[in-house]
Amino acid sequence: MYDDGATIIDARDDDEIEASGLIDGALHIPSGEINENPDEFVDLLPEDMDATIVVHCAAGVRARGVVDTLVEMGYENVYYLDGRITVNEDGSFEF
């Protein structure tokens, strides 16, 4: 969980995470994996279906697909970053 109480999900692929980094406190759940087998990630996700979840990838397209999957799972406050984000090795990020 991120400092503001939201759960941040990084939907980029493993190689993208290795090349740049992960936002401090974010969960790494690749979009292809959660979209194909969402039940495998239930233990990582908030128990509260009303919890705020923000999903990002590199540019927004994959994150949108993950939002759809999370909504289908019953989550109600799910959002995605519709734009470019750069994540640095130290966990910092820039829009």
PDB file of N, CA and C in Angstrom:
ATOM      1  N   MET A   1       0.849  -1.180   0.000  1.00  0.00           N
ATOM      2  CA  MET A   1       0.000   0.000   0.000  1.00  0.00           C
ATOM      3  C   MET A   1       0.891   1.239   0.000  1.00  0.00           C
ATOM      4  N   TYR A   2       0.483   2.231  -0.750  1.00  0.00           N
ATOM      5  CA  TYR A   2       1.228   3.471  -0.854  1.00  0.00           C
ATOM      6  C   TYR A   2       0.878   4.382   0.320  1.00  0.00           C
ATOM      7  N   ASP A   3       1.677   5.384   0.564  1.00  0.00           N
ATOM      8  CA  ASP A   3       1.508   6.267   1.726  1.00  0.00           C
ATOM      9  C   ASP A   3       0.124   6.885   1.853  1.00  0.00           C
ATOM     10  N   ASP A   4      -0.540   7.166   0.738  1.00  0.00           N
ATOM     11  CA  ASP A   4      -1.843   7.827   0.808  1.00  0.00           C
ATOM     12  C   ASP A   4      -2.990   6.849   1.032  1.00  0.00           C
ATOM     13  N   GLY A   5      -2.685   5.576   1.207  1.00  0.00           N
ATOM     14  CA  GLY A   5      -3.708   4.584   1.459  1.00  0.00           C
ATOM     15  C   GLY A   5      -4.151   3.825   0.229  1.00  0.00           C
ATOM     16  N   ALA A   6      -3.747   4.261  -0.942  1.00  0.00           N
ATOM     17  CA  ALA A   6      -4.098   3.556  -2.171  1.00  0.00           C
ATOM     18  C   ALA A   6      -3.130   2.405  -2.404  1.00  0.00           C
ATOM     19  N   THR A   7      -3.631   1.358  -3.026  1.00  0.00           N
ATOM     20  CA  THR A   7      -2.775   0.273  -3.482  1.00  0.00           C
ATOM     21  C   THR A   7      -2.353   0.608  -4.905  1.00  0.00           C
ATOM     22  N   ILE A   8      -1.043   0.610  -5.156  1.00  0.00           N
ATOM     23  CA  ILE A   8      -0.503   0.897  -6.483  1.00  0.00           C
ATOM     24  C   ILE A   8      -0.088  -0.425  -7.112  1.00  0.00           C
ATOM     25  N   ILE A   9      -0.569  -0.674  -8.323  1.00  0.00           N
ATOM     26  CA  ILE A   9      -0.192  -1.879  -9.056  1.00  0.00           C
ATOM     27  C   ILE A   9       0.564  -1.468 -10.310  1.00  0.00           C
ATOM     28  N   ASP A  10       1.754  -2.005 -10.458  1.00  0.00           N
ATOM     29  CA  ASP A  10       2.578  -1.801 -11.640  1.00  0.00           C
ATOM     30  C   ASP A  10       2.318  -2.986 -12.563  1.00  0.00           C
ATOM     31  N   ALA A  11       1.693  -2.747 -13.705  1.00  0.00           N
ATOM     32  CA  ALA A  11       1.282  -3.815 -14.611  1.00  0.00           C
ATOM     33  C   ALA A  11       2.298  -4.079 -15.720  1.00  0.00           C
ATOM     34  N   ARG A  12       3.496  -3.503 -15.596  1.00  0.00           N
ATOM     35  CA  ARG A  12       4.520  -3.732 -16.626  1.00  0.00           C
ATOM     36  C   ARG A  12       5.082  -5.142 -16.528  1.00  0.00           C
ATOM     37  N   ASP A  13       5.759  -5.568 -17.584  1.00  0.00           N
ATOM     38  CA  ASP A  13       6.386  -6.882 -17.625  1.00  0.00           C
ATOM     39  C   ASP A  13       7.631  -6.919 -16.752  1.00  0.00           C
ATOM     40  N   ASP A  14       8.077  -8.127 -16.436  1.00  0.00           N
ATOM     41  CA  ASP A  14       9.254  -8.320 -15.588  1.00  0.00           C
ATOM     42  C   ASP A  14      10.480  -7.591 -16.124  1.00  0.00           C
ATOM     43  N   ASP A  15      10.715  -7.671 -17.437  1.00  0.00           N
ATOM     44  CA  ASP A  15      11.908  -7.039 -18.004  1.00  0.00           C
ATOM     45  C   ASP A  15      11.868  -5.516 -17.879  1.00  0.00           C
ATOM     46  N   GLU A  16      10.684  -4.937 -17.904  1.00  0.00           N
ATOM     47  CA  GLU A  16      10.560  -3.494 -17.721  1.00  0.00           C
ATOM     48  C   GLU A  16      10.896  -3.098 -16.284  1.00  0.00           C
ATOM     49  N   ILE A  17      10.467  -3.900 -15.335  1.00  0.00           N
ATOM     50  CA  ILE A  17      10.775  -3.637 -13.927  1.00  0.00           C
ATOM     51  C   ILE A  17      12.274  -3.759 -13.695  1.00  0.00           C
ATOM     52  N   GLU A  18      12.874  -4.797 -14.246  1.00  0.00           N
ATOM     53  CA  GLU A  18      14.316  -5.001 -14.083  1.00  0.00           C
ATOM     54  C   GLU A  18      15.122  -3.867 -14.699  1.00  0.00           C
ATOM     55  N   ALA A  19      14.641  -3.310 -15.803  1.00  0.00           N
ATOM     56  CA  ALA A  19      15.363  -2.248 -16.499  1.00  0.00           C
ATOM     57  C   ALA A  19      15.247  -0.894 -15.816  1.00  0.00           C
ATOM     58  N   SER A  20      14.156  -0.669 -15.093  1.00  0.00           N
ATOM     59  CA  SER A  20      13.981   0.662 -14.530  1.00  0.00           C
ATOM     60  C   SER A  20      13.780   0.669 -13.022  1.00  0.00           C
ATOM     61  N   GLY A  21      12.896  -0.132 -12.499  1.00  0.00           N
ATOM     62  CA  GLY A  21      12.612  -0.138 -11.072  1.00  0.00           C
ATOM     63  C   GLY A  21      11.121  -0.188 -10.816  1.00  0.00           C
ATOM     64  N   LEU A  22      10.771  -0.103  -9.548  1.00  0.00           N
ATOM     65  CA  LEU A  22       9.393  -0.211  -9.095  1.00  0.00           C
ATOM     66  C   LEU A  22       9.128   0.917  -8.109  1.00  0.00           C
ATOM     67  N   ILE A  23       7.974   1.550  -8.207  1.00  0.00           N
ATOM     68  CA  ILE A  23       7.608   2.594  -7.251  1.00  0.00           C
ATOM     69  C   ILE A  23       7.608   1.995  -5.854  1.00  0.00           C
ATOM     70  N   ASP A  24       8.206   2.701  -4.912  1.00  0.00           N
ATOM     71  CA  ASP A  24       8.251   2.220  -3.530  1.00  0.00           C
ATOM     72  C   ASP A  24       6.844   1.894  -3.039  1.00  0.00           C
ATOM     73  N   GLY A  25       6.656   0.687  -2.537  1.00  0.00           N
ATOM     74  CA  GLY A  25       5.379   0.272  -1.983  1.00  0.00           C
ATOM     75  C   GLY A  25       4.398  -0.291  -2.997  1.00  0.00           C
ATOM     76  N   ALA A  26       4.745  -0.269  -4.282  1.00  0.00           N
ATOM     77  CA  ALA A  26       3.845  -0.779  -5.318  1.00  0.00           C
ATOM     78  C   ALA A  26       3.919  -2.300  -5.409  1.00  0.00           C
ATOM     79  N   LEU A  27       2.829  -2.897  -5.881  1.00  0.00           N
ATOM     80  CA  LEU A  27       2.794  -4.317  -6.195  1.00  0.00           C
ATOM     81  C   LEU A  27       3.129  -4.485  -7.664  1.00  0.00           C
ATOM     82  N   HIS A  28       3.936  -5.483  -7.971  1.00  0.00           N
ATOM     83  CA  HIS A  28       4.213  -5.782  -9.375  1.00  0.00           C
ATOM     84  C   HIS A  28       3.359  -6.971  -9.785  1.00  0.00           C
ATOM     85  N   ILE A  29       2.364  -6.710 -10.628  1.00  0.00           N
ATOM     86  CA  ILE A  29       1.492  -7.759 -11.153  1.00  0.00           C
ATOM     87  C   ILE A  29       1.390  -7.529 -12.663  1.00  0.00           C
ATOM     88  N   PRO A  30       2.143  -8.292 -13.463  1.00  0.00           N
ATOM     89  CA  PRO A  30       2.111  -8.089 -14.907  1.00  0.00           C
ATOM     90  C   PRO A  30       0.698  -8.230 -15.480  1.00  0.00           C
ATOM     91  N   SER A  31       0.362  -7.352 -16.401  1.00  0.00           N
ATOM     92  CA  SER A  31      -0.997  -7.312 -16.954  1.00  0.00           C
ATOM     93  C   SER A  31      -1.415  -8.637 -17.566  1.00  0.00           C
ATOM     94  N   GLY A  32      -0.547  -9.260 -18.333  1.00  0.00           N
ATOM     95  CA  GLY A  32      -0.904 -10.523 -18.972  1.00  0.00           C
ATOM     96  C   GLY A  32      -1.239 -11.610 -17.970  1.00  0.00           C
ATOM     97  N   GLU A  33      -0.536 -11.614 -16.848  1.00  0.00           N
ATOM     98  CA  GLU A  33      -0.762 -12.644 -15.840  1.00  0.00           C
ATOM     99  C   GLU A  33      -2.071 -12.441 -15.090  1.00  0.00           C
ATOM    100  N   ILE A  34      -2.357 -11.216 -14.651  1.00  0.00           N
ATOM    101  CA  ILE A  34      -3.596 -10.994 -13.899  1.00  0.00           C
ATOM    102  C   ILE A  34      -4.812 -11.080 -14.818  1.00  0.00           C
ATOM    103  N   ASN A  35      -4.677 -10.645 -16.068  1.00  0.00           N
ATOM    104  CA  ASN A  35      -5.809 -10.730 -16.984  1.00  0.00           C
ATOM    105  C   ASN A  35      -6.136 -12.179 -17.343  1.00  0.00           C
ATOM    106  N   GLU A  36      -5.108 -13.018 -17.378  1.00  0.00           N
ATOM    107  CA  GLU A  36      -5.320 -14.431 -17.720  1.00  0.00           C
ATOM    108  C   GLU A  36      -5.791 -15.252 -16.527  1.00  0.00           C
ATOM    109  N   ASN A  37      -5.237 -14.984 -15.350  1.00  0.00           N
ATOM    110  CA  ASN A  37      -5.550 -15.773 -14.151  1.00  0.00           C
ATOM    111  C   ASN A  37      -5.742 -14.873 -12.932  1.00  0.00           C
ATOM    112  N   PRO A  38      -6.798 -14.076 -12.885  1.00  0.00           N
ATOM    113  CA  PRO A  38      -6.977 -13.127 -11.787  1.00  0.00           C
ATOM    114  C   PRO A  38      -7.042 -13.770 -10.406  1.00  0.00           C
ATOM    115  N   ASP A  39      -7.561 -14.989 -10.312  1.00  0.00           N
ATOM    116  CA  ASP A  39      -7.683 -15.654  -9.008  1.00  0.00           C
ATOM    117  C   ASP A  39      -6.334 -15.927  -8.354  1.00  0.00           C
ATOM    118  N   GLU A  40      -5.269 -15.998  -9.149  1.00  0.00           N
ATOM    119  CA  GLU A  40      -3.935 -16.241  -8.601  1.00  0.00           C
ATOM    120  C   GLU A  40      -3.417 -15.045  -7.790  1.00  0.00           C
ATOM    121  N   PHE A  41      -4.049 -13.889  -7.913  1.00  0.00           N
ATOM    122  CA  PHE A  41      -3.539 -12.679  -7.282  1.00  0.00           C
ATOM    123  C   PHE A  41      -4.414 -12.169  -6.141  1.00  0.00           C
ATOM    124  N   VAL A  42      -5.452 -12.922  -5.810  1.00  0.00           N
ATOM    125  CA  VAL A  42      -6.393 -12.507  -4.766  1.00  0.00           C
ATOM    126  C   VAL A  42      -5.673 -12.221  -3.454  1.00  0.00           C
ATOM    127  N   ASP A  43      -4.697 -13.037  -3.088  1.00  0.00           N
ATOM    128  CA  ASP A  43      -3.997 -12.855  -1.813  1.00  0.00           C
ATOM    129  C   ASP A  43      -3.140 -11.595  -1.776  1.00  0.00           C
ATOM    130  N   LEU A  44      -2.769 -11.062  -2.928  1.00  0.00           N
ATOM    131  CA  LEU A  44      -1.961  -9.840  -2.986  1.00  0.00           C
ATOM    132  C   LEU A  44      -2.818  -8.577  -2.934  1.00  0.00           C
ATOM    133  N   LEU A  45      -4.070  -8.707  -3.332  1.00  0.00           N
ATOM    134  CA  LEU A  45      -4.959  -7.551  -3.457  1.00  0.00           C
ATOM    135  C   LEU A  45      -5.654  -7.247  -2.138  1.00  0.00           C
ATOM    136  N   PRO A  46      -6.127  -6.011  -1.980  1.00  0.00           N
ATOM    137  CA  PRO A  46      -6.833  -5.649  -0.742  1.00  0.00           C
ATOM    138  C   PRO A  46      -8.070  -6.523  -0.534  1.00  0.00           C
ATOM    139  N   GLU A  47      -8.339  -6.859   0.720  1.00  0.00           N
ATOM    140  CA  GLU A  47      -9.555  -7.600   1.044  1.00  0.00           C
ATOM    141  C   GLU A  47     -10.785  -6.726   0.861  1.00  0.00           C
ATOM    142  N   ASP A  48     -10.647  -5.441   1.133  1.00  0.00           N
ATOM    143  CA  ASP A  48     -11.739  -4.477   1.023  1.00  0.00           C
ATOM    144  C   ASP A  48     -11.999  -4.164  -0.447  1.00  0.00           C
ATOM    145  N   MET A  49     -13.146  -4.584  -0.943  1.00  0.00           N
ATOM    146  CA  MET A  49     -13.484  -4.363  -2.349  1.00  0.00           C
ATOM    147  C   MET A  49     -13.743  -2.886  -2.664  1.00  0.00           C
ATOM    148  N   ASP A  50     -13.805  -2.057  -1.632  1.00  0.00           N
ATOM    149  CA  ASP A  50     -13.997  -0.621  -1.803  1.00  0.00           C
ATOM    150  C   ASP A  50     -12.673   0.146  -1.696  1.00  0.00           C
ATOM    151  N   ALA A  51     -11.573  -0.576  -1.527  1.00  0.00           N
ATOM    152  CA  ALA A  51     -10.257   0.054  -1.409  1.00  0.00           C
ATOM    153  C   ALA A  51      -9.899   0.760  -2.715  1.00  0.00           C
ATOM    154  N   THR A  52      -9.112   1.821  -2.612  1.00  0.00           N
ATOM    155  CA  THR A  52      -8.647   2.537  -3.793  1.00  0.00           C
ATOM    156  C   THR A  52      -7.433   1.828  -4.369  1.00  0.00           C
ATOM    157  N   ILE A  53      -7.510   1.521  -5.658  1.00  0.00           N
ATOM    158  CA  ILE A  53      -6.415   0.871  -6.371  1.00  0.00           C
ATOM    159  C   ILE A  53      -6.086   1.713  -7.592  1.00  0.00           C
ATOM    160  N   VAL A  54      -4.797   2.001  -7.780  1.00  0.00           N
ATOM    161  CA  VAL A  54      -4.330   2.744  -8.951  1.00  0.00           C
ATOM    162  C   VAL A  54      -3.369   1.834  -9.710  1.00  0.00           C
ATOM    163  N   VAL A  55      -3.639   1.647 -10.992  1.00  0.00           N
ATOM    164  CA  VAL A  55      -2.839   0.759 -11.832  1.00  0.00           C
ATOM    165  C   VAL A  55      -2.074   1.608 -12.840  1.00  0.00           C
ATOM    166  N   HIS A  56      -0.814   1.243 -13.058  1.00  0.00           N
ATOM    167  CA  HIS A  56      -0.049   1.919 -14.106  1.00  0.00           C
ATOM    168  C   HIS A  56       0.785   0.912 -14.870  1.00  0.00           C
ATOM    169  N   CYS A  57       1.133   1.277 -16.088  1.00  0.00           N
ATOM    170  CA  CYS A  57       2.099   0.539 -16.898  1.00  0.00           C
ATOM    171  C   CYS A  57       3.034   1.611 -17.458  1.00  0.00           C
ATOM    172  N   ALA A  58       3.547   1.438 -18.651  1.00  0.00           N
ATOM    173  CA  ALA A  58       4.431   2.462 -19.201  1.00  0.00           C
ATOM    174  C   ALA A  58       3.657   3.634 -19.808  1.00  0.00           C
ATOM    175  N   ALA A  59       2.514   3.338 -20.435  1.00  0.00           N
ATOM    176  CA  ALA A  59       1.775   4.394 -21.128  1.00  0.00           C
ATOM    177  C   ALA A  59       0.275   4.392 -20.862  1.00  0.00           C
ATOM    178  N   GLY A  60      -0.275   3.368 -20.246  1.00  0.00           N
ATOM    179  CA  GLY A  60      -1.684   3.361 -19.884  1.00  0.00           C
ATOM    180  C   GLY A  60      -2.542   2.270 -20.497  1.00  0.00           C
ATOM    181  N   VAL A  61      -2.135   1.715 -21.624  1.00  0.00           N
ATOM    182  CA  VAL A  61      -2.977   0.751 -22.327  1.00  0.00           C
ATOM    183  C   VAL A  61      -3.154  -0.536 -21.520  1.00  0.00           C
ATOM    184  N   ARG A  62      -2.068  -1.117 -21.067  1.00  0.00           N
ATOM    185  CA  ARG A  62      -2.165  -2.360 -20.289  1.00  0.00           C
ATOM    186  C   ARG A  62      -2.851  -2.120 -18.956  1.00  0.00           C
ATOM    187  N   ALA A  63      -2.598  -0.961 -18.361  1.00  0.00           N
ATOM    188  CA  ALA A  63      -3.224  -0.635 -17.075  1.00  0.00           C
ATOM    189  C   ALA A  63      -4.741  -0.615 -17.210  1.00  0.00           C
ATOM    190  N   ARG A  64      -5.242  -0.107 -18.313  1.00  0.00           N
ATOM    191  CA  ARG A  64      -6.691  -0.068 -18.546  1.00  0.00           C
ATOM    192  C   ARG A  64      -7.288  -1.479 -18.536  1.00  0.00           C
ATOM    193  N   GLY A  65      -6.594  -2.421 -19.147  1.00  0.00           N
ATOM    194  CA  GLY A  65      -7.057  -3.807 -19.153  1.00  0.00           C
ATOM    195  C   GLY A  65      -7.088  -4.406 -17.761  1.00  0.00           C
ATOM    196  N   VAL A  66      -6.109  -4.070 -16.947  1.00  0.00           N
ATOM    197  CA  VAL A  66      -6.069  -4.568 -15.566  1.00  0.00           C
ATOM    198  C   VAL A  66      -7.223  -3.969 -14.760  1.00  0.00           C
ATOM    199  N   VAL A  67      -7.524  -2.706 -14.992  1.00  0.00           N
ATOM    200  CA  VAL A  67      -8.667  -2.078 -14.312  1.00  0.00           C
ATOM    201  C   VAL A  67      -9.938  -2.858 -14.632  1.00  0.00           C
ATOM    202  N   ASP A  68     -10.139  -3.193 -15.894  1.00  0.00           N
ATOM    203  CA  ASP A  68     -11.324  -3.965 -16.273  1.00  0.00           C
ATOM    204  C   ASP A  68     -11.379  -5.296 -15.529  1.00  0.00           C
ATOM    205  N   THR A  69     -10.242  -5.972 -15.416  1.00  0.00           N
ATOM    206  CA  THR A  69     -10.184  -7.248 -14.699  1.00  0.00           C
ATOM    207  C   THR A  69     -10.527  -7.057 -13.234  1.00  0.00           C
ATOM    208  N   LEU A  70      -9.959  -6.030 -12.599  1.00  0.00           N
ATOM    209  CA  LEU A  70     -10.225  -5.786 -11.181  1.00  0.00           C
ATOM    210  C   LEU A  70     -11.691  -5.444 -10.930  1.00  0.00           C
ATOM    211  N   VAL A  71     -12.292  -4.690 -11.832  1.00  0.00           N
ATOM    212  CA  VAL A  71     -13.716  -4.363 -11.708  1.00  0.00           C
ATOM    213  C   VAL A  71     -14.548  -5.644 -11.820  1.00  0.00           C
ATOM    214  N   GLU A  72     -14.185  -6.518 -12.748  1.00  0.00           N
ATOM    215  CA  GLU A  72     -14.883  -7.797 -12.885  1.00  0.00           C
ATOM    216  C   GLU A  72     -14.749  -8.640 -11.615  1.00  0.00           C
ATOM    217  N   MET A  73     -13.634  -8.463 -10.890  1.00  0.00           N
ATOM    218  CA  MET A  73     -13.426  -9.191  -9.638  1.00  0.00           C
ATOM    219  C   MET A  73     -14.247  -8.603  -8.490  1.00  0.00           C
ATOM    220  N   GLY A  74     -14.821  -7.423  -8.698  1.00  0.00           N
ATOM    221  CA  GLY A  74     -15.667  -6.811  -7.689  1.00  0.00           C
ATOM    222  C   GLY A  74     -15.126  -5.542  -7.054  1.00  0.00           C
ATOM    223  N   TYR A  75     -13.930  -5.098  -7.434  1.00  0.00           N
ATOM    224  CA  TYR A  75     -13.370  -3.863  -6.882  1.00  0.00           C
ATOM    225  C   TYR A  75     -14.113  -2.659  -7.465  1.00  0.00           C
ATOM    226  N   GLU A  76     -14.358  -1.669  -6.614  1.00  0.00           N
ATOM    227  CA  GLU A  76     -15.202  -0.554  -7.026  1.00  0.00           C
ATOM    228  C   GLU A  76     -14.452   0.751  -7.272  1.00  0.00           C
ATOM    229  N   ASN A  77     -13.305   0.943  -6.658  1.00  0.00           N
ATOM    230  CA  ASN A  77     -12.557   2.201  -6.780  1.00  0.00           C
ATOM    231  C   ASN A  77     -11.202   1.938  -7.416  1.00  0.00           C
ATOM    232  N   VAL A  78     -11.245   1.620  -8.702  1.00  0.00           N
ATOM    233  CA  VAL A  78     -10.033   1.252  -9.428  1.00  0.00           C
ATOM    234  C   VAL A  78      -9.810   2.282 -10.534  1.00  0.00           C
ATOM    235  N   TYR A  79      -8.581   2.767 -10.623  1.00  0.00           N
ATOM    236  CA  TYR A  79      -8.231   3.813 -11.576  1.00  0.00           C
ATOM    237  C   TYR A  79      -6.930   3.436 -12.272  1.00  0.00           C
ATOM    238  N   TYR A  80      -6.686   4.057 -13.415  1.00  0.00           N
ATOM    239  CA  TYR A  80      -5.414   3.818 -14.093  1.00  0.00           C
ATOM    240  C   TYR A  80      -4.831   5.137 -14.561  1.00  0.00           C
ATOM    241  N   LEU A  81      -3.524   5.139 -14.693  1.00  0.00           N
ATOM    242  CA  LEU A  81      -2.811   6.296 -15.196  1.00  0.00           C
ATOM    243  C   LEU A  81      -2.829   6.222 -16.714  1.00  0.00           C
ATOM    244  N   ASP A  82      -3.507   7.150 -17.333  1.00  0.00           N
ATOM    245  CA  ASP A  82      -3.629   7.195 -18.786  1.00  0.00           C
ATOM    246  C   ASP A  82      -2.581   8.160 -19.327  1.00  0.00           C
ATOM    247  N   GLY A  83      -1.346   7.712 -19.303  1.00  0.00           N
ATOM    248  CA  GLY A  83      -0.247   8.542 -19.766  1.00  0.00           C
ATOM    249  C   GLY A  83       1.086   7.901 -19.427  1.00  0.00           C
ATOM    250  N   ARG A  84       2.133   8.521 -19.888  1.00  0.00           N
ATOM    251  CA  ARG A  84       3.488   8.007 -19.659  1.00  0.00           C
ATOM    252  C   ARG A  84       3.938   8.221 -18.225  1.00  0.00           C
ATOM    253  N   ILE A  85       4.609   7.214 -17.703  1.00  0.00           N
ATOM    254  CA  ILE A  85       5.263   7.318 -16.406  1.00  0.00           C
ATOM    255  C   ILE A  85       6.653   6.723 -16.554  1.00  0.00           C
ATOM    256  N   THR A  86       7.623   7.351 -15.930  1.00  0.00           N
ATOM    257  CA  THR A  86       8.980   6.826 -15.882  1.00  0.00           C
ATOM    258  C   THR A  86       9.282   6.493 -14.433  1.00  0.00           C
ATOM    259  N   VAL A  87       9.639   5.242 -14.190  1.00  0.00           N
ATOM    260  CA  VAL A  87       9.978   4.794 -12.847  1.00  0.00           C
ATOM    261  C   VAL A  87      11.486   4.623 -12.786  1.00  0.00           C
ATOM    262  N   ASN A  88      12.098   5.189 -11.760  1.00  0.00           N
ATOM    263  CA  ASN A  88      13.546   5.139 -11.606  1.00  0.00           C
ATOM    264  C   ASN A  88      13.953   4.016 -10.671  1.00  0.00           C
ATOM    265  N   GLU A  89      15.215   3.607 -10.772  1.00  0.00           N
ATOM    266  CA  GLU A  89      15.730   2.502  -9.969  1.00  0.00           C
ATOM    267  C   GLU A  89      15.555   2.725  -8.476  1.00  0.00           C
ATOM    268  N   ASP A  90      15.551   3.977  -8.035  1.00  0.00           N
ATOM    269  CA  ASP A  90      15.433   4.263  -6.605  1.00  0.00           C
ATOM    270  C   ASP A  90      13.976   4.285  -6.129  1.00  0.00           C
ATOM    271  N   GLY A  91      13.030   3.965  -7.030  1.00  0.00           N
ATOM    272  CA  GLY A  91      11.617   3.940  -6.655  1.00  0.00           C
ATOM    273  C   GLY A  91      10.894   5.255  -6.876  1.00  0.00           C
ATOM    274  N   SER A  92      11.622   6.284  -7.260  1.00  0.00           N
ATOM    275  CA  SER A  92      10.965   7.561  -7.571  1.00  0.00           C
ATOM    276  C   SER A  92      10.354   7.468  -8.974  1.00  0.00           C
ATOM    277  N   PHE A  93       9.500   8.413  -9.307  1.00  0.00           N
ATOM    278  CA  PHE A  93       8.841   8.362 -10.598  1.00  0.00           C
ATOM    279  C   PHE A  93       8.551   9.766 -11.110  1.00  0.00           C
ATOM    280  N   GLU A  94       8.326   9.852 -12.428  1.00  0.00           N
ATOM    281  CA  GLU A  94       8.022  11.125 -13.080  1.00  0.00           C
ATOM    282  C   GLU A  94       6.924  10.890 -14.102  1.00  0.00           C
ATOM    283  N   PHE A  95       6.049  11.889 -14.258  1.00  0.00           N
ATOM    284  CA  PHE A  95       4.983  11.821 -15.270  1.00  0.00           C
ATOM    285  C   PHE A  95       5.399  12.604 -16.479  1.00  0.00           C
TER     286      PHE A  95
END
